mmCIF file with all atom_site columns, C-alpha atoms in Angstrom:
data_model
loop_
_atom_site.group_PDB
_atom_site.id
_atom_site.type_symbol
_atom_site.label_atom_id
_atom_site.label_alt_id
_atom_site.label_comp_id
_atom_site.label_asym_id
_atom_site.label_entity_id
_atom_site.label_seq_id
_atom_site.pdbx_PDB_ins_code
_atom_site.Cartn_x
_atom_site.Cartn_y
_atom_site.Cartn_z
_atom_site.occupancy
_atom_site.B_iso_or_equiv
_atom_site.pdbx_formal_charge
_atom_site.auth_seq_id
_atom_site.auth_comp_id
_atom_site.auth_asym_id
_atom_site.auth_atom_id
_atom_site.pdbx_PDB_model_num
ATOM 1   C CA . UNK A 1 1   ? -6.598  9.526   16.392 1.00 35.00 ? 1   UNK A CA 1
ATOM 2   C CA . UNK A 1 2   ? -9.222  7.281   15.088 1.00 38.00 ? 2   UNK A CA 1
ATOM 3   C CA . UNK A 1 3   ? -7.270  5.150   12.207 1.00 38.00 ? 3   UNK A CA 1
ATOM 4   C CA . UNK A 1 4   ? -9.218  2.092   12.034 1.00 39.00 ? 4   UNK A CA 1
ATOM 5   C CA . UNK A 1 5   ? -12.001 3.455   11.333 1.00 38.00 ? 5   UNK A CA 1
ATOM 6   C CA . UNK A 1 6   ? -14.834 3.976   8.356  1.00 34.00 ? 6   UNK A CA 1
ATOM 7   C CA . UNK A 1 7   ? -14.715 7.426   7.802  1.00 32.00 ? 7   UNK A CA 1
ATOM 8   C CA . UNK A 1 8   ? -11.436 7.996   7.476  1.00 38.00 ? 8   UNK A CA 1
ATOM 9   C CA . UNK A 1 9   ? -11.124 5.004   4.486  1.00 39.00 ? 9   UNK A CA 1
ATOM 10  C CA . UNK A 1 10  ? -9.898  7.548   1.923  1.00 39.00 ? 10  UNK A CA 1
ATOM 11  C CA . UNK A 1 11  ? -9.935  4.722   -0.862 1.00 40.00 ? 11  UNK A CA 1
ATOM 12  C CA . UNK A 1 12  ? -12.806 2.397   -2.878 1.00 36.00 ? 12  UNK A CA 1
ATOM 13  C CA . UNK A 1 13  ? -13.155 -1.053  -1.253 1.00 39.00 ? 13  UNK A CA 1
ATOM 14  C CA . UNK A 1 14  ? -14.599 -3.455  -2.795 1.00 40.00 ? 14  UNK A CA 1
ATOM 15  C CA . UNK A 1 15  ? -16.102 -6.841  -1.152 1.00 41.00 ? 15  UNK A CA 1
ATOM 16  C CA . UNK A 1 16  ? -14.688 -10.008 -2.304 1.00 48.00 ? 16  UNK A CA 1
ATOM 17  C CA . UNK A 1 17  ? -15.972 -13.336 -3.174 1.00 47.00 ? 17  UNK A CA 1
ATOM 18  C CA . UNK A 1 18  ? -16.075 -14.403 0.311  1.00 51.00 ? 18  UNK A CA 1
ATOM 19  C CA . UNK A 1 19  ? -18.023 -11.068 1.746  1.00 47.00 ? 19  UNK A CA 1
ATOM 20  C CA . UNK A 1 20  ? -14.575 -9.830  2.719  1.00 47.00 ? 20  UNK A CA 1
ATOM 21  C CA . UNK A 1 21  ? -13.181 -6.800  1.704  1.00 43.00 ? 21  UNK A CA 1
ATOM 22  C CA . UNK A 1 22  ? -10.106 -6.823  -0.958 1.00 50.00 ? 22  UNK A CA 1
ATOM 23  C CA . UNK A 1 23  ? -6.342  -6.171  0.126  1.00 55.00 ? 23  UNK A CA 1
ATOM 24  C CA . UNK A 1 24  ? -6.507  -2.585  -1.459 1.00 69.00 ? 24  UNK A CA 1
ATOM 25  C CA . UNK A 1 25  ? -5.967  -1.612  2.058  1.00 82.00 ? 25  UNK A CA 1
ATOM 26  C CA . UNK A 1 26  ? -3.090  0.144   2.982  1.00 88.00 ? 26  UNK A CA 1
ATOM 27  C CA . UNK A 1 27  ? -1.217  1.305   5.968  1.00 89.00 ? 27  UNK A CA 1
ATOM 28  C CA . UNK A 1 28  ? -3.160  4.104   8.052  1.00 88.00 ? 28  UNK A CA 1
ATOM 29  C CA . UNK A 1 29  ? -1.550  7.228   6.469  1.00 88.00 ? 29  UNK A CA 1
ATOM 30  C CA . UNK A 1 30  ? -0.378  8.324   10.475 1.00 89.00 ? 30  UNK A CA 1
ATOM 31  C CA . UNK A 1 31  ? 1.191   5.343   11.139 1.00 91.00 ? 31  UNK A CA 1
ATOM 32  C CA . UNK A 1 32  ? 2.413   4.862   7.993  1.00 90.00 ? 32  UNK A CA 1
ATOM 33  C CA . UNK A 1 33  ? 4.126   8.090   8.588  1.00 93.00 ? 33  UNK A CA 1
ATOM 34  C CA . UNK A 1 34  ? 4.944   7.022   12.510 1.00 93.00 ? 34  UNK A CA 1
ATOM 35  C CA . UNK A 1 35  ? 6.828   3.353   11.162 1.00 93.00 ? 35  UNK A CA 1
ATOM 36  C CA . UNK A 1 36  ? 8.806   5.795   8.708  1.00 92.00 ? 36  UNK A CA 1
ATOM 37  C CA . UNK A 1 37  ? 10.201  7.831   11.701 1.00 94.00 ? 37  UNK A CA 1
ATOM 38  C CA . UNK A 1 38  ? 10.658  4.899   13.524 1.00 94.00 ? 38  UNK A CA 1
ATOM 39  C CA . UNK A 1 39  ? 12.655  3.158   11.282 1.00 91.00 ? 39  UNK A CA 1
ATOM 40  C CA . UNK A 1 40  ? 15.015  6.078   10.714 1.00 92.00 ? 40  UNK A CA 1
ATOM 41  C CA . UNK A 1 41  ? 15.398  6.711   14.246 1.00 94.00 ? 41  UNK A CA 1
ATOM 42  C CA . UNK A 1 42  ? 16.187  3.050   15.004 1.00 94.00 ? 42  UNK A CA 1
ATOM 43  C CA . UNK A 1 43  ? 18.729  3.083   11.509 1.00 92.00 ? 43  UNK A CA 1
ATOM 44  C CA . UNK A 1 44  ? 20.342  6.100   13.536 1.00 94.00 ? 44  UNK A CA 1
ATOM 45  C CA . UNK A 1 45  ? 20.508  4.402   16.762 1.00 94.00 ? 45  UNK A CA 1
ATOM 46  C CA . UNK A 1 46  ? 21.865  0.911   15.768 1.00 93.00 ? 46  UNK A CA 1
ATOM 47  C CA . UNK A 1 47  ? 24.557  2.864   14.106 1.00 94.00 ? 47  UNK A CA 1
ATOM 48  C CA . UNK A 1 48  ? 25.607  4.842   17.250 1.00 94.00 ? 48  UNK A CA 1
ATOM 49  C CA . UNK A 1 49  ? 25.313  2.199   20.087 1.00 95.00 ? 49  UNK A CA 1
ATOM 50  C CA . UNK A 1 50  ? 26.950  -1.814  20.651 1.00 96.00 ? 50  UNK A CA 1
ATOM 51  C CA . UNK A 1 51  ? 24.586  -4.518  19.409 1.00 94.00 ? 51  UNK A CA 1
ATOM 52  C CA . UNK A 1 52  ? 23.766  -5.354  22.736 1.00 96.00 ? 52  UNK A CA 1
ATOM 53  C CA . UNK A 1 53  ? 22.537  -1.925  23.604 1.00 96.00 ? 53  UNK A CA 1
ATOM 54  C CA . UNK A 1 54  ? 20.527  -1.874  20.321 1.00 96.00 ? 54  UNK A CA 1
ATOM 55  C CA . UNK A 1 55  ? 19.039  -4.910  20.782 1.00 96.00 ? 55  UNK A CA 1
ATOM 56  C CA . UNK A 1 56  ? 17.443  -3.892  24.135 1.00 96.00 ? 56  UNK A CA 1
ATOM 57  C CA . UNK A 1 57  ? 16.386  -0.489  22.457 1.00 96.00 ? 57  UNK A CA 1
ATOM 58  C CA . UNK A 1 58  ? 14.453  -2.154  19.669 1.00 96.00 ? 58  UNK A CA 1
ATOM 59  C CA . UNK A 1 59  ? 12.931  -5.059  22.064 1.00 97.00 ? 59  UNK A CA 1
ATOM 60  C CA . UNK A 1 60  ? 11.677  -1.628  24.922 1.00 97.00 ? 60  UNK A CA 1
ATOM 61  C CA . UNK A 1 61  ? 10.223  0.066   21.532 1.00 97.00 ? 61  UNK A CA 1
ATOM 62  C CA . UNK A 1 62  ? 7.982   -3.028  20.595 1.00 97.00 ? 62  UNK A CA 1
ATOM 63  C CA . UNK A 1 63  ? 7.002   -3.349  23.748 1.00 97.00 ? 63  UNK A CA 1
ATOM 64  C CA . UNK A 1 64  ? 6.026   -0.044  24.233 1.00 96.00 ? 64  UNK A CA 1
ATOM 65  C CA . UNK A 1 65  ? 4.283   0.140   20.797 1.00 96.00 ? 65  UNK A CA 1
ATOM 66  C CA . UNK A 1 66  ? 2.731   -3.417  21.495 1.00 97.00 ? 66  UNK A CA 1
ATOM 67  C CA . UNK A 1 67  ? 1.266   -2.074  24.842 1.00 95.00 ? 67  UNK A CA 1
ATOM 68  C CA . UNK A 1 68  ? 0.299   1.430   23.813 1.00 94.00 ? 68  UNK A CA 1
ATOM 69  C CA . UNK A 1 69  ? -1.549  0.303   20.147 1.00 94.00 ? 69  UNK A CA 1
ATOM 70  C CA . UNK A 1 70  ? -3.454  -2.527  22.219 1.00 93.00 ? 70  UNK A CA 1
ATOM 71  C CA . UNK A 1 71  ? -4.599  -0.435  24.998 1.00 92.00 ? 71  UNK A CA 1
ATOM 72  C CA . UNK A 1 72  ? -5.505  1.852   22.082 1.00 90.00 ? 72  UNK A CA 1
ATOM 73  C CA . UNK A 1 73  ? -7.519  -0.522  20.581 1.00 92.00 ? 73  UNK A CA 1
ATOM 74  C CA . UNK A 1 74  ? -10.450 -0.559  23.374 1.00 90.00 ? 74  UNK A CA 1
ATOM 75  C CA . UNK A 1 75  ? -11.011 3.231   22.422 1.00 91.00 ? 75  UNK A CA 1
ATOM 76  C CA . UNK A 1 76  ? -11.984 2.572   18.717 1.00 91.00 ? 76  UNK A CA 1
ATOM 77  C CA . UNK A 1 77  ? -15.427 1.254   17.341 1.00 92.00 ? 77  UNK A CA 1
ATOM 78  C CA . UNK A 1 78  ? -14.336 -1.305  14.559 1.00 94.00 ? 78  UNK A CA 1
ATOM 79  C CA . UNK A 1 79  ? -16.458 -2.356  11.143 1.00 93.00 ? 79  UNK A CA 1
ATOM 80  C CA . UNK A 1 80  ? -15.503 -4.605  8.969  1.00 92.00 ? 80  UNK A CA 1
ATOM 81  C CA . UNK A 1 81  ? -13.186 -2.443  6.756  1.00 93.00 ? 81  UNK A CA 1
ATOM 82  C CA . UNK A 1 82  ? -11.907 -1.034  10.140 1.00 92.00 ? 82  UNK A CA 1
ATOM 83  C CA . UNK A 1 83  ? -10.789 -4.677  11.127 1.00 94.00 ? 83  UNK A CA 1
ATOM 84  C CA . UNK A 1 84  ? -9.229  -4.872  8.074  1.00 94.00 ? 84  UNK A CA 1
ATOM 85  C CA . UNK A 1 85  ? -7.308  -1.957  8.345  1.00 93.00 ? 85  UNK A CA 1
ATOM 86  C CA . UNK A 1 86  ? -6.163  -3.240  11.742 1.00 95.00 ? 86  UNK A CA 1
ATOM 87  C CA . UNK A 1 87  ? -4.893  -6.313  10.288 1.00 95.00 ? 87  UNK A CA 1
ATOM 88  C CA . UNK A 1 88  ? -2.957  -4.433  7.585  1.00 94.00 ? 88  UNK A CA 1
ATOM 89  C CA . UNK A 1 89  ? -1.396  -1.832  10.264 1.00 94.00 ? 89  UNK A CA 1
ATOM 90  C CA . UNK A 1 90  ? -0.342  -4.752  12.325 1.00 95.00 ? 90  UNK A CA 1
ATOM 91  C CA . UNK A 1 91  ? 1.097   -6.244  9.615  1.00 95.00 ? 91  UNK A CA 1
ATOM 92  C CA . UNK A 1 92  ? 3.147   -3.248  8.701  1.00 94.00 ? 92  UNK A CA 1
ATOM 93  C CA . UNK A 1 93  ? 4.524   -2.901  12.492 1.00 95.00 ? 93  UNK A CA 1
ATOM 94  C CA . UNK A 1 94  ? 5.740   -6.578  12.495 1.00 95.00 ? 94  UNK A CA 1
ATOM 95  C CA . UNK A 1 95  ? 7.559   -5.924  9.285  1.00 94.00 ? 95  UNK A CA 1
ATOM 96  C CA . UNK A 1 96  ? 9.160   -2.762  10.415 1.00 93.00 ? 96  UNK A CA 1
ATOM 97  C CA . UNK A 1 97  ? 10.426  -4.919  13.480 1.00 95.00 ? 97  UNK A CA 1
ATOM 98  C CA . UNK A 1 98  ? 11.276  -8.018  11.131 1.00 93.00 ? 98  UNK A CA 1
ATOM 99  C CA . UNK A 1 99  ? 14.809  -6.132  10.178 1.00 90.00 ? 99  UNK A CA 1
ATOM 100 C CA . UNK A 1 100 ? 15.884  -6.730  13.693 1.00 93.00 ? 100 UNK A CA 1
ATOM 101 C CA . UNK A 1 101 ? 13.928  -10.251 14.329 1.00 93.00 ? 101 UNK A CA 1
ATOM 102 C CA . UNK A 1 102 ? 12.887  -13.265 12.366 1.00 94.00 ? 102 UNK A CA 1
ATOM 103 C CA . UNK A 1 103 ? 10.148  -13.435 15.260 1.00 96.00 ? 103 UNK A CA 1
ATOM 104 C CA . UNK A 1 104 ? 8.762   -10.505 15.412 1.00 96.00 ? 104 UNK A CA 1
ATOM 105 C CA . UNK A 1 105 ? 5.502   -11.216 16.871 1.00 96.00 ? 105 UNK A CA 1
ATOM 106 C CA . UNK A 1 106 ? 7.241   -12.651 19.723 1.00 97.00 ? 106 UNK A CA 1
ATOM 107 C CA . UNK A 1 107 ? 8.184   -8.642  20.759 1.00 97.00 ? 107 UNK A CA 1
ATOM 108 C CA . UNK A 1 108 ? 4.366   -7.440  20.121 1.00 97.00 ? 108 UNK A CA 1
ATOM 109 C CA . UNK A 1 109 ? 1.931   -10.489 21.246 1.00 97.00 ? 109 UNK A CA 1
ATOM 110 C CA . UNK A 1 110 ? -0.868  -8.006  22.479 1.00 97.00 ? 110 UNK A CA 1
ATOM 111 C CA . UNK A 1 111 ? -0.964  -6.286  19.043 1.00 97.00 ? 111 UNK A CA 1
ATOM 112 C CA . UNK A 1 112 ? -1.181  -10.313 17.159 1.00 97.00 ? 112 UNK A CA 1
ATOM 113 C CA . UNK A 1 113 ? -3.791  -11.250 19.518 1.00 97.00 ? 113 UNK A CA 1
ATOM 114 C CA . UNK A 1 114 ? -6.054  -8.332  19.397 1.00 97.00 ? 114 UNK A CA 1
ATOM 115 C CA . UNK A 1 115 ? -5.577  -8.710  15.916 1.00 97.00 ? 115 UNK A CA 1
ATOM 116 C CA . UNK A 1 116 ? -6.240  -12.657 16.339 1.00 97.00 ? 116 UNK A CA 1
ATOM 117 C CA . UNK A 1 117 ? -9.573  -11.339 18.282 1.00 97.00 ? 117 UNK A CA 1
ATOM 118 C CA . UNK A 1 118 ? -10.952 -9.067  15.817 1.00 96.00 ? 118 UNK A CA 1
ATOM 119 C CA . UNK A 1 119 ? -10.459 -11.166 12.571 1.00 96.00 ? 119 UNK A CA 1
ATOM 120 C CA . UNK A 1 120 ? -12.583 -13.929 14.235 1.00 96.00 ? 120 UNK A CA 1
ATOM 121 C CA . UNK A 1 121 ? -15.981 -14.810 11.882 1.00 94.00 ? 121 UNK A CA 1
ATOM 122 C CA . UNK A 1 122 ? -18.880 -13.705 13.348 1.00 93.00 ? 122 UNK A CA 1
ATOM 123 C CA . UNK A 1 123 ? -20.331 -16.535 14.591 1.00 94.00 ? 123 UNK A CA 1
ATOM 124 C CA . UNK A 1 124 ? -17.556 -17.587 16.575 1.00 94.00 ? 124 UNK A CA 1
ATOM 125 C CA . UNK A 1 125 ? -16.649 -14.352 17.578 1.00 95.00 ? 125 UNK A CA 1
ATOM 126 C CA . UNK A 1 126 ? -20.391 -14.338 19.035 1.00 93.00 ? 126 UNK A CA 1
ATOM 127 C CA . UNK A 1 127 ? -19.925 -17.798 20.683 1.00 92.00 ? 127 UNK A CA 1
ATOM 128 C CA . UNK A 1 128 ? -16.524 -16.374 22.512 1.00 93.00 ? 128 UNK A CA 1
ATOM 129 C CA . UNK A 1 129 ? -18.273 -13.342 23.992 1.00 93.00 ? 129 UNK A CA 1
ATOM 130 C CA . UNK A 1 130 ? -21.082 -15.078 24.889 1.00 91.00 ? 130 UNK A CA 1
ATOM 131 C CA . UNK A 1 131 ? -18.498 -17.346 27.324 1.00 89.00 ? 131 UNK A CA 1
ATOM 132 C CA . UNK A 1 132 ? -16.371 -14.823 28.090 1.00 90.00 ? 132 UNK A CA 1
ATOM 133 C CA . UNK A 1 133 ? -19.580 -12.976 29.317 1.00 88.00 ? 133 UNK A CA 1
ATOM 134 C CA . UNK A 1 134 ? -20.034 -15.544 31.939 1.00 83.00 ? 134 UNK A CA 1
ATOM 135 C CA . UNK A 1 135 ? -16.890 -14.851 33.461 1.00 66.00 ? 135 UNK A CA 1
ATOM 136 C CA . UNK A 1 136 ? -14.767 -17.684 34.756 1.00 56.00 ? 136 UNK A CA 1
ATOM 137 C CA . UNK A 1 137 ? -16.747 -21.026 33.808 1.00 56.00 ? 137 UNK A CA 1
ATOM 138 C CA . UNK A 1 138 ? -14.629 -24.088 35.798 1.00 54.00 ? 138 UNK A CA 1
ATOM 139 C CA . UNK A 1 139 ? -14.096 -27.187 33.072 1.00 56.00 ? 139 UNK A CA 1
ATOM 140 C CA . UNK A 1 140 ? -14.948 -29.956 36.010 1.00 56.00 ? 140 UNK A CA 1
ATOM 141 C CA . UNK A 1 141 ? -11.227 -30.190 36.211 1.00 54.00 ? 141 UNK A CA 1
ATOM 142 C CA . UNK A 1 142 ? -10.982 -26.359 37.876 1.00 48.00 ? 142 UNK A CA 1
ATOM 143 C CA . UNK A 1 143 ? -9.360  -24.898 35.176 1.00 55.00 ? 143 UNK A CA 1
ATOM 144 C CA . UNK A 1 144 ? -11.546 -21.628 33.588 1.00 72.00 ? 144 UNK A CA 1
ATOM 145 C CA . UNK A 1 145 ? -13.006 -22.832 30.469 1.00 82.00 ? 145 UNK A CA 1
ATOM 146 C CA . UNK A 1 146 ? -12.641 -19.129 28.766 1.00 86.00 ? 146 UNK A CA 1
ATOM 147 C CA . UNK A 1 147 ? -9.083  -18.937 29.549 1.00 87.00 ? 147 UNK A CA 1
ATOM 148 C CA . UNK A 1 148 ? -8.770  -22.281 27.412 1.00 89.00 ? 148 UNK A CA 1
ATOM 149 C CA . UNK A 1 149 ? -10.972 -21.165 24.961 1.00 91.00 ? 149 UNK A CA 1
ATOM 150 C CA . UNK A 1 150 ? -8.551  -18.038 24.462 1.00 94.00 ? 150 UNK A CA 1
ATOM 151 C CA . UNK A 1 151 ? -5.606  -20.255 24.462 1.00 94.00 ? 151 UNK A CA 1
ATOM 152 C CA . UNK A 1 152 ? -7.373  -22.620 21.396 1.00 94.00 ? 152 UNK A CA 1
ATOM 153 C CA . UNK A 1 153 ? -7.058  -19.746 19.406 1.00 95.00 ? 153 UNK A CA 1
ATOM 154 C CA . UNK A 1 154 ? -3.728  -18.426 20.429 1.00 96.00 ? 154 UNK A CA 1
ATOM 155 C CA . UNK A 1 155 ? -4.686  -15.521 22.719 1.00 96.00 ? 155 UNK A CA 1
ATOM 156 C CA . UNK A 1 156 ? -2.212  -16.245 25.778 1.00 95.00 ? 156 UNK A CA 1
ATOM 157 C CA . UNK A 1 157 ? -1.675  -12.359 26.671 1.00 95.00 ? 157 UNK A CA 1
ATOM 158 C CA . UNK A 1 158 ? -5.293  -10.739 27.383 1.00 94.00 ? 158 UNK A CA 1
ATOM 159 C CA . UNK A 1 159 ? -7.443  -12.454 29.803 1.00 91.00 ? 159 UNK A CA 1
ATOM 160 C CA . UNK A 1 160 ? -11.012 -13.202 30.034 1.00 91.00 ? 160 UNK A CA 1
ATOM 161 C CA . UNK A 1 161 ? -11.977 -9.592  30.733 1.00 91.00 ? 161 UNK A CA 1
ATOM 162 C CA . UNK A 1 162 ? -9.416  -8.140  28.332 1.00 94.00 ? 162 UNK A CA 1
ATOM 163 C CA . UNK A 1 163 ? -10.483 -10.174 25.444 1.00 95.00 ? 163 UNK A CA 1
ATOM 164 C CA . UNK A 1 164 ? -13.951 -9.493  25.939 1.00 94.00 ? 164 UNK A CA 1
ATOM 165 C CA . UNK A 1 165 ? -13.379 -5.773  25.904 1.00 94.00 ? 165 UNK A CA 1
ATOM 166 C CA . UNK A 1 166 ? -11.476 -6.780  22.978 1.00 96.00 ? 166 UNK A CA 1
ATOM 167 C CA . UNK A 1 167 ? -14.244 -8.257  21.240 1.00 96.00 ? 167 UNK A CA 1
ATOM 168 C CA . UNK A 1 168 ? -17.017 -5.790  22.137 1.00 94.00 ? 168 UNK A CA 1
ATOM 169 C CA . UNK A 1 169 ? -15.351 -2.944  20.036 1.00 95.00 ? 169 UNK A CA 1
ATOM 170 C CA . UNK A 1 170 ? -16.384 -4.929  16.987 1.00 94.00 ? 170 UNK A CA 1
ATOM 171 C CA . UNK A 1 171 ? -19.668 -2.793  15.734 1.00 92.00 ? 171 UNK A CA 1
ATOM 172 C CA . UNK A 1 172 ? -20.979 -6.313  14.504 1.00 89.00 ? 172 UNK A CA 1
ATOM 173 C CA . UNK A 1 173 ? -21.286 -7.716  17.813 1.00 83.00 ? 173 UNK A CA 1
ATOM 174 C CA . UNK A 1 174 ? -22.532 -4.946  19.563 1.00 72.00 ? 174 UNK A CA 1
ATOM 175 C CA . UNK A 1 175 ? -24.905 -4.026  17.419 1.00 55.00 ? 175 UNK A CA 1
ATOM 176 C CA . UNK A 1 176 ? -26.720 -7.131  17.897 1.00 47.00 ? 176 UNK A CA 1
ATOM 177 C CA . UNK A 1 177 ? -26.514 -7.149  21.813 1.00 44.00 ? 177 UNK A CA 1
ATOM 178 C CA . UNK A 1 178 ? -28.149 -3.559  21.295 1.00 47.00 ? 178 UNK A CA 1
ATOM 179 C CA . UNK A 1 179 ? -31.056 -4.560  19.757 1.00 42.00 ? 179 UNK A CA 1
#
């Protein structure tokens, strides 16, 4: 399914002082529906099995969901409003988690960071790809200059490639390369 993006914005949005669009954006109505299920079915199960056993079901969910949802997120096209409704179904799949964790963002890093990658302005979005297109750069000291790049903003889970992939799914971006 296509959640995150335009066409499927079933509400007004409205830009706000900053050129961003407001917070009227709520969950994606099919995962909104999904995180529903999911919480009942985890209710259900940390009823029926130990603690221990439930804590290793929740922690193989968000990895699963953390894996699946970012893999998912190279075959969208993203706007603006699209990023935003990223950021707000992110959001919503850390709190669903946050019952079980204080830290939930430790248990679905791929889905923070790709989150982390698309919420990056413009400009510097445009100065990342523009080193991550040149591959691995060496610092003078060996180390790969994009990989510390993507650490300075907190992206520790996607490489070079990855994050690049990441990045090119923003319509902003492209659309300038294509041009």
């Amino acid at each position: 399914s296509k959640y995150w993006t335009l066409m499927e914005a079933d509400q007004t949005f409205t830009p706000d002082r900053d050129g961003g669009f407001s917070s009227a954006v709520t969950v994606s109505e099919t995962l909104g529906t999904a995180i529903s299920i999911l919480r009942n079915e985890l209710q259900t199960a940390a009823a029926g099995v130990s603690a221990k056993l439930f804590k290793a079901i929740w922690k193989n969910v968000a990895g699963e969901i953390d894996q699946s949802l970012s893999r998912g997120v190279l075959t969208h096209r993203f706007s603006e409003l699209g990023i935003e409704q990223w950021r707000v179904d992110v959001e919503t799949i850390l709190l669903a988690f946050k019952k079980f964790t204080p830290v939930p963002h430790k248990y679905l890093r791929k889905l923070v960071e790709s989150r982390t990658l698309l919420q990056l302005g413009w400009e510097p979005a445009g100065d990342l790809v523009a080193v991550l297109k040149l591959r691995a750069v060496p610092n003078g000291h060996g180390d790969d200059v994009s990989q510390q790049l993507l650490e300075q903003i907190g992206v520790f889970h996607f490489n070079a490639e990855e994050a690049l992939s990441i990045l090119e799914t923003r319509i902003d971006l492209t659309s300038v390369d294509e041009e």
